Amino acid sequence: MKIAVCPGSFDPVTNGHLDIIKRASQMFDEVIVLVVINPAKKPSFSVEERVELIGRVIKDFPNVKVDSYYGLLVDYLREKNATVIVKGLRAVSDFEYEFQMALTNKKLNPDAETVFLTTASQHMYLSSSIVKQVASFGGNIDSFVPECILDDIKNRLMKDK
Ligand code: PNS
């Protein structure tokens, strides 16, 4: 059984993330969407909220689960007998950091393979930060996040709805 982990901050999950999760679910037996806790970041959504939002978004994918973790990604992979890390790659700007993380993870756990999926062209520009920035100024984020969580995202992020 091939278990893949899709790690990230997911603050909040976007349509770009969902596209990667969906495609990963077609490639692996099981996919765990992992909200990784980064104490250095000040998130807009708590870990519990992010897990709940992702739970709603993945409810139609039977082989996808959501979880959260504080620690090294490779340790989580060992705990779950997972061998694949799935990341979406948007542009050259993502590459350097993603490459560094992939090599670090490979060094720490040689059994772990990082697989990069090319982000769908319509999501190339999309990120959680962009969603937060646009929403905070009252911009339209309807096409940025899955519809089933849109109201919750707007309620939290939009100052003047
Ligand atoms: O969505 P993000 O913030 O770009 O995701 C980054 C994430 C969570 C995948 C990365 O920070 C991570 O794997 N953190 C866990 C700590 C770890 O394992 N570090 C070593 C690899 S660099």
PDB file of N, CA, C and O and ligand atoms in Angstrom, residues 7-10 17 34 36-38 41 71-74 87 97-98 100-102 104-105 108, ligand 1:
ATOM      1  N   PRO A   7       1.992  17.692   2.706  1.00  0.00           N
ATOM      2  CA  PRO A   7       2.168  18.562   3.875  1.00  0.00           C
ATOM      3  C   PRO A   7       2.048  20.039   3.514  1.00  0.00           C
ATOM      4  O   PRO A   7       2.276  20.435   2.359  1.00  0.00           O
ATOM      5  N   GLY A   8       1.710  20.843   4.493  1.00  0.00           N
ATOM      6  CA  GLY A   8       1.668  22.285   4.240  1.00  0.00           C
ATOM      7  C   GLY A   8       1.090  23.026   5.427  1.00  0.00           C
ATOM      8  O   GLY A   8       0.703  22.410   6.430  1.00  0.00           O
ATOM      9  N   SER A   9       1.022  24.339   5.287  1.00  0.00           N
ATOM     10  CA  SER A   9       0.417  25.159   6.335  1.00  0.00           C
ATOM     11  C   SER A   9      -1.099  25.226   6.144  1.00  0.00           C
ATOM     12  O   SER A   9      -1.845  25.318   7.117  1.00  0.00           O
ATOM     13  N   PHE A  10      -1.545  25.252   4.899  1.00  0.00           N
ATOM     14  CA  PHE A  10      -2.974  25.280   4.569  1.00  0.00           C
ATOM     15  C   PHE A  10      -3.721  26.357   5.361  1.00  0.00           C
ATOM     16  O   PHE A  10      -4.742  26.083   5.996  1.00  0.00           O
ATOM     17  N   HIS A  17      -4.404  23.907  -3.748  1.00  0.00           N
ATOM     18  CA  HIS A  17      -4.129  22.727  -2.909  1.00  0.00           C
ATOM     19  C   HIS A  17      -5.064  21.584  -3.296  1.00  0.00           C
ATOM     20  O   HIS A  17      -4.641  20.435  -3.433  1.00  0.00           O
ATOM     21  N   LEU A  34      -1.566  16.831   5.493  1.00  0.00           N
ATOM     22  CA  LEU A  34      -0.995  17.061   6.824  1.00  0.00           C
ATOM     23  C   LEU A  34      -0.795  18.547   7.098  1.00  0.00           C
ATOM     24  O   LEU A  34      -0.004  19.220   6.431  1.00  0.00           O
ATOM     25  N   VAL A  36       0.977  20.988   8.986  1.00  0.00           N
ATOM     26  CA  VAL A  36       2.204  20.979   9.776  1.00  0.00           C
ATOM     27  C   VAL A  36       2.254  22.261  10.615  1.00  0.00           C
ATOM     28  O   VAL A  36       2.080  23.368  10.095  1.00  0.00           O
ATOM     29  N   ILE A  37       2.458  22.068  11.895  1.00  0.00           N
ATOM     30  CA  ILE A  37       2.448  23.207  12.816  1.00  0.00           C
ATOM     31  C   ILE A  37       3.812  23.875  12.811  1.00  0.00           C
ATOM     32  O   ILE A  37       4.833  23.236  13.081  1.00  0.00           O
ATOM     33  N   ASN A  38       3.808  25.155  12.452  1.00  0.00           N
ATOM     34  CA  ASN A  38       5.062  25.920  12.416  1.00  0.00           C
ATOM     35  C   ASN A  38       4.991  27.027  13.465  1.00  0.00           C
ATOM     36  O   ASN A  38       4.296  28.025  13.278  1.00  0.00           O
ATOM     37  N   LYS A  41       5.298  30.769  12.587  1.00  0.00           N
ATOM     38  CA  LYS A  41       4.280  31.494  11.805  1.00  0.00           C
ATOM     39  C   LYS A  41       3.096  31.866  12.691  1.00  0.00           C
ATOM     40  O   LYS A  41       2.769  31.144  13.636  1.00  0.00           O
ATOM     41  N   GLY A  71       6.412  18.620  14.359  1.00  0.00           N
ATOM     42  CA  GLY A  71       7.671  17.871  14.337  1.00  0.00           C
ATOM     43  C   GLY A  71       8.195  17.768  12.927  1.00  0.00           C
ATOM     44  O   GLY A  71       7.742  18.475  12.025  1.00  0.00           O
ATOM     45  N   LEU A  72       9.149  16.883  12.767  1.00  0.00           N
ATOM     46  CA  LEU A  72       9.747  16.700  11.444  1.00  0.00           C
ATOM     47  C   LEU A  72       8.837  15.854  10.566  1.00  0.00           C
ATOM     48  O   LEU A  72       8.338  14.808  10.990  1.00  0.00           O
ATOM     49  N   LEU A  73       8.693  16.302   9.338  1.00  0.00           N
ATOM     50  CA  LEU A  73       7.848  15.594   8.383  1.00  0.00           C
ATOM     51  C   LEU A  73       8.283  14.138   8.221  1.00  0.00           C
ATOM     52  O   LEU A  73       7.452  13.226   8.168  1.00  0.00           O
ATOM     53  N   VAL A  74       9.591  13.918   8.157  1.00  0.00           N
ATOM     54  CA  VAL A  74      10.081  12.548   7.939  1.00  0.00           C
ATOM     55  C   VAL A  74       9.720  11.620   9.104  1.00  0.00           C
ATOM     56  O   VAL A  74       9.509  10.419   8.906  1.00  0.00           O
ATOM     57  N   LYS A  87       4.142  17.441  -3.290  1.00  0.00           N
ATOM     58  CA  LYS A  87       4.103  18.911  -3.246  1.00  0.00           C
ATOM     59  C   LYS A  87       3.679  19.437  -4.615  1.00  0.00           C
ATOM     60  O   LYS A  87       3.999  18.841  -5.641  1.00  0.00           O
ATOM     61  N   TYR A  97      13.311  26.633  -2.753  1.00  0.00           N
ATOM     62  CA  TYR A  97      12.935  26.228  -1.400  1.00  0.00           C
ATOM     63  C   TYR A  97      12.442  24.775  -1.380  1.00  0.00           C
ATOM     64  O   TYR A  97      12.805  23.994  -0.494  1.00  0.00           O
ATOM     65  N   GLU A  98      11.632  24.427  -2.368  1.00  0.00           N
ATOM     66  CA  GLU A  98      11.098  23.063  -2.425  1.00  0.00           C
ATOM     67  C   GLU A  98      12.228  22.037  -2.632  1.00  0.00           C
ATOM     68  O   GLU A  98      12.210  20.957  -2.052  1.00  0.00           O
ATOM     69  N   GLN A 100      15.338  22.428  -1.741  1.00  0.00           N
ATOM     70  CA  GLN A 100      16.078  22.361  -0.469  1.00  0.00           C
ATOM     71  C   GLN A 100      15.357  21.435   0.519  1.00  0.00           C
ATOM     72  O   GLN A 100      15.981  20.581   1.167  1.00  0.00           O
ATOM     73  N   MET A 101      14.035  21.589   0.625  1.00  0.00           N
ATOM     74  CA  MET A 101      13.271  20.742   1.559  1.00  0.00           C
ATOM     75  C   MET A 101      13.315  19.277   1.119  1.00  0.00           C
ATOM     76  O   MET A 101      13.479  18.381   1.951  1.00  0.00           O
ATOM     77  N   ALA A 102      13.181  19.048  -0.187  1.00  0.00           N
ATOM     78  CA  ALA A 102      13.183  17.669  -0.691  1.00  0.00           C
ATOM     79  C   ALA A 102      14.520  16.996  -0.394  1.00  0.00           C
ATOM     80  O   ALA A 102      14.565  15.836   0.041  1.00  0.00           O
ATOM     81  N   THR A 104      16.694  17.840   1.961  1.00  0.00           N
ATOM     82  CA  THR A 104      16.821  17.674   3.419  1.00  0.00           C
ATOM     83  C   THR A 104      16.043  16.439   3.867  1.00  0.00           C
ATOM     84  O   THR A 104      16.556  15.600   4.629  1.00  0.00           O
ATOM     85  N   ASN A 105      14.823  16.320   3.375  1.00  0.00           N
ATOM     86  CA  ASN A 105      13.994  15.176   3.770  1.00  0.00           C
ATOM     87  C   ASN A 105      14.611  13.856   3.294  1.00  0.00           C
ATOM     88  O   ASN A 105      14.566  12.844   3.993  1.00  0.00           O
ATOM     89  N   LEU A 108      17.397  13.024   5.643  1.00  0.00           N
ATOM     90  CA  LEU A 108      16.914  12.590   6.958  1.00  0.00           C
ATOM     91  C   LEU A 108      16.220  11.226   6.896  1.00  0.00           C
ATOM     92  O   LEU A 108      16.221  10.481   7.868  1.00  0.00           O
TER      93      LEU A 108
HETATM   94  O1  PNS B   1       2.716  25.371   3.082  1.00  0.00           O
HETATM   95  P1  PNS B   1       4.149  25.571   3.507  1.00  0.00           P
HETATM   96  O2  PNS B   1       4.230  26.501   4.697  1.00  0.00           O
HETATM   97  O3  PNS B   1       5.035  25.981   2.373  1.00  0.00           O
HETATM   98  O4  PNS B   1       4.674  24.118   3.995  1.00  0.00           O
HETATM   99  C1  PNS B   1       5.997  23.942   4.467  1.00  0.00           C
HETATM  100  C2  PNS B   1       6.117  22.595   5.195  1.00  0.00           C
HETATM  101  C3  PNS B   1       5.085  22.515   6.287  1.00  0.00           C
HETATM  102  C4  PNS B   1       5.886  21.476   4.211  1.00  0.00           C
HETATM  103  C5  PNS B   1       7.557  22.494   5.772  1.00  0.00           C
HETATM  104  O5  PNS B   1       7.809  23.617   6.527  1.00  0.00           O
HETATM  105  C6  PNS B   1       7.773  21.258   6.640  1.00  0.00           C
HETATM  106  O6  PNS B   1       7.856  20.160   6.147  1.00  0.00           O
HETATM  107  N1  PNS B   1       7.863  21.459   7.984  1.00  0.00           N
HETATM  108  C7  PNS B   1       8.077  20.392   8.939  1.00  0.00           C
HETATM  109  C8  PNS B   1       9.465  20.498   9.575  1.00  0.00           C
HETATM  110  C9  PNS B   1      10.468  19.679   8.784  1.00  0.00           C
HETATM  111  O7  PNS B   1      10.310  18.499   8.549  1.00  0.00           O
HETATM  112  N2  PNS B   1      11.568  20.346   8.339  1.00  0.00           N
HETATM  113  C10 PNS B   1      12.614  19.706   7.580  1.00  0.00           C
HETATM  114  C11 PNS B   1      12.395  19.767   6.081  1.00  0.00           C
HETATM  115  S1  PNS B   1      12.807  21.344   5.491  1.00  0.00           S
END
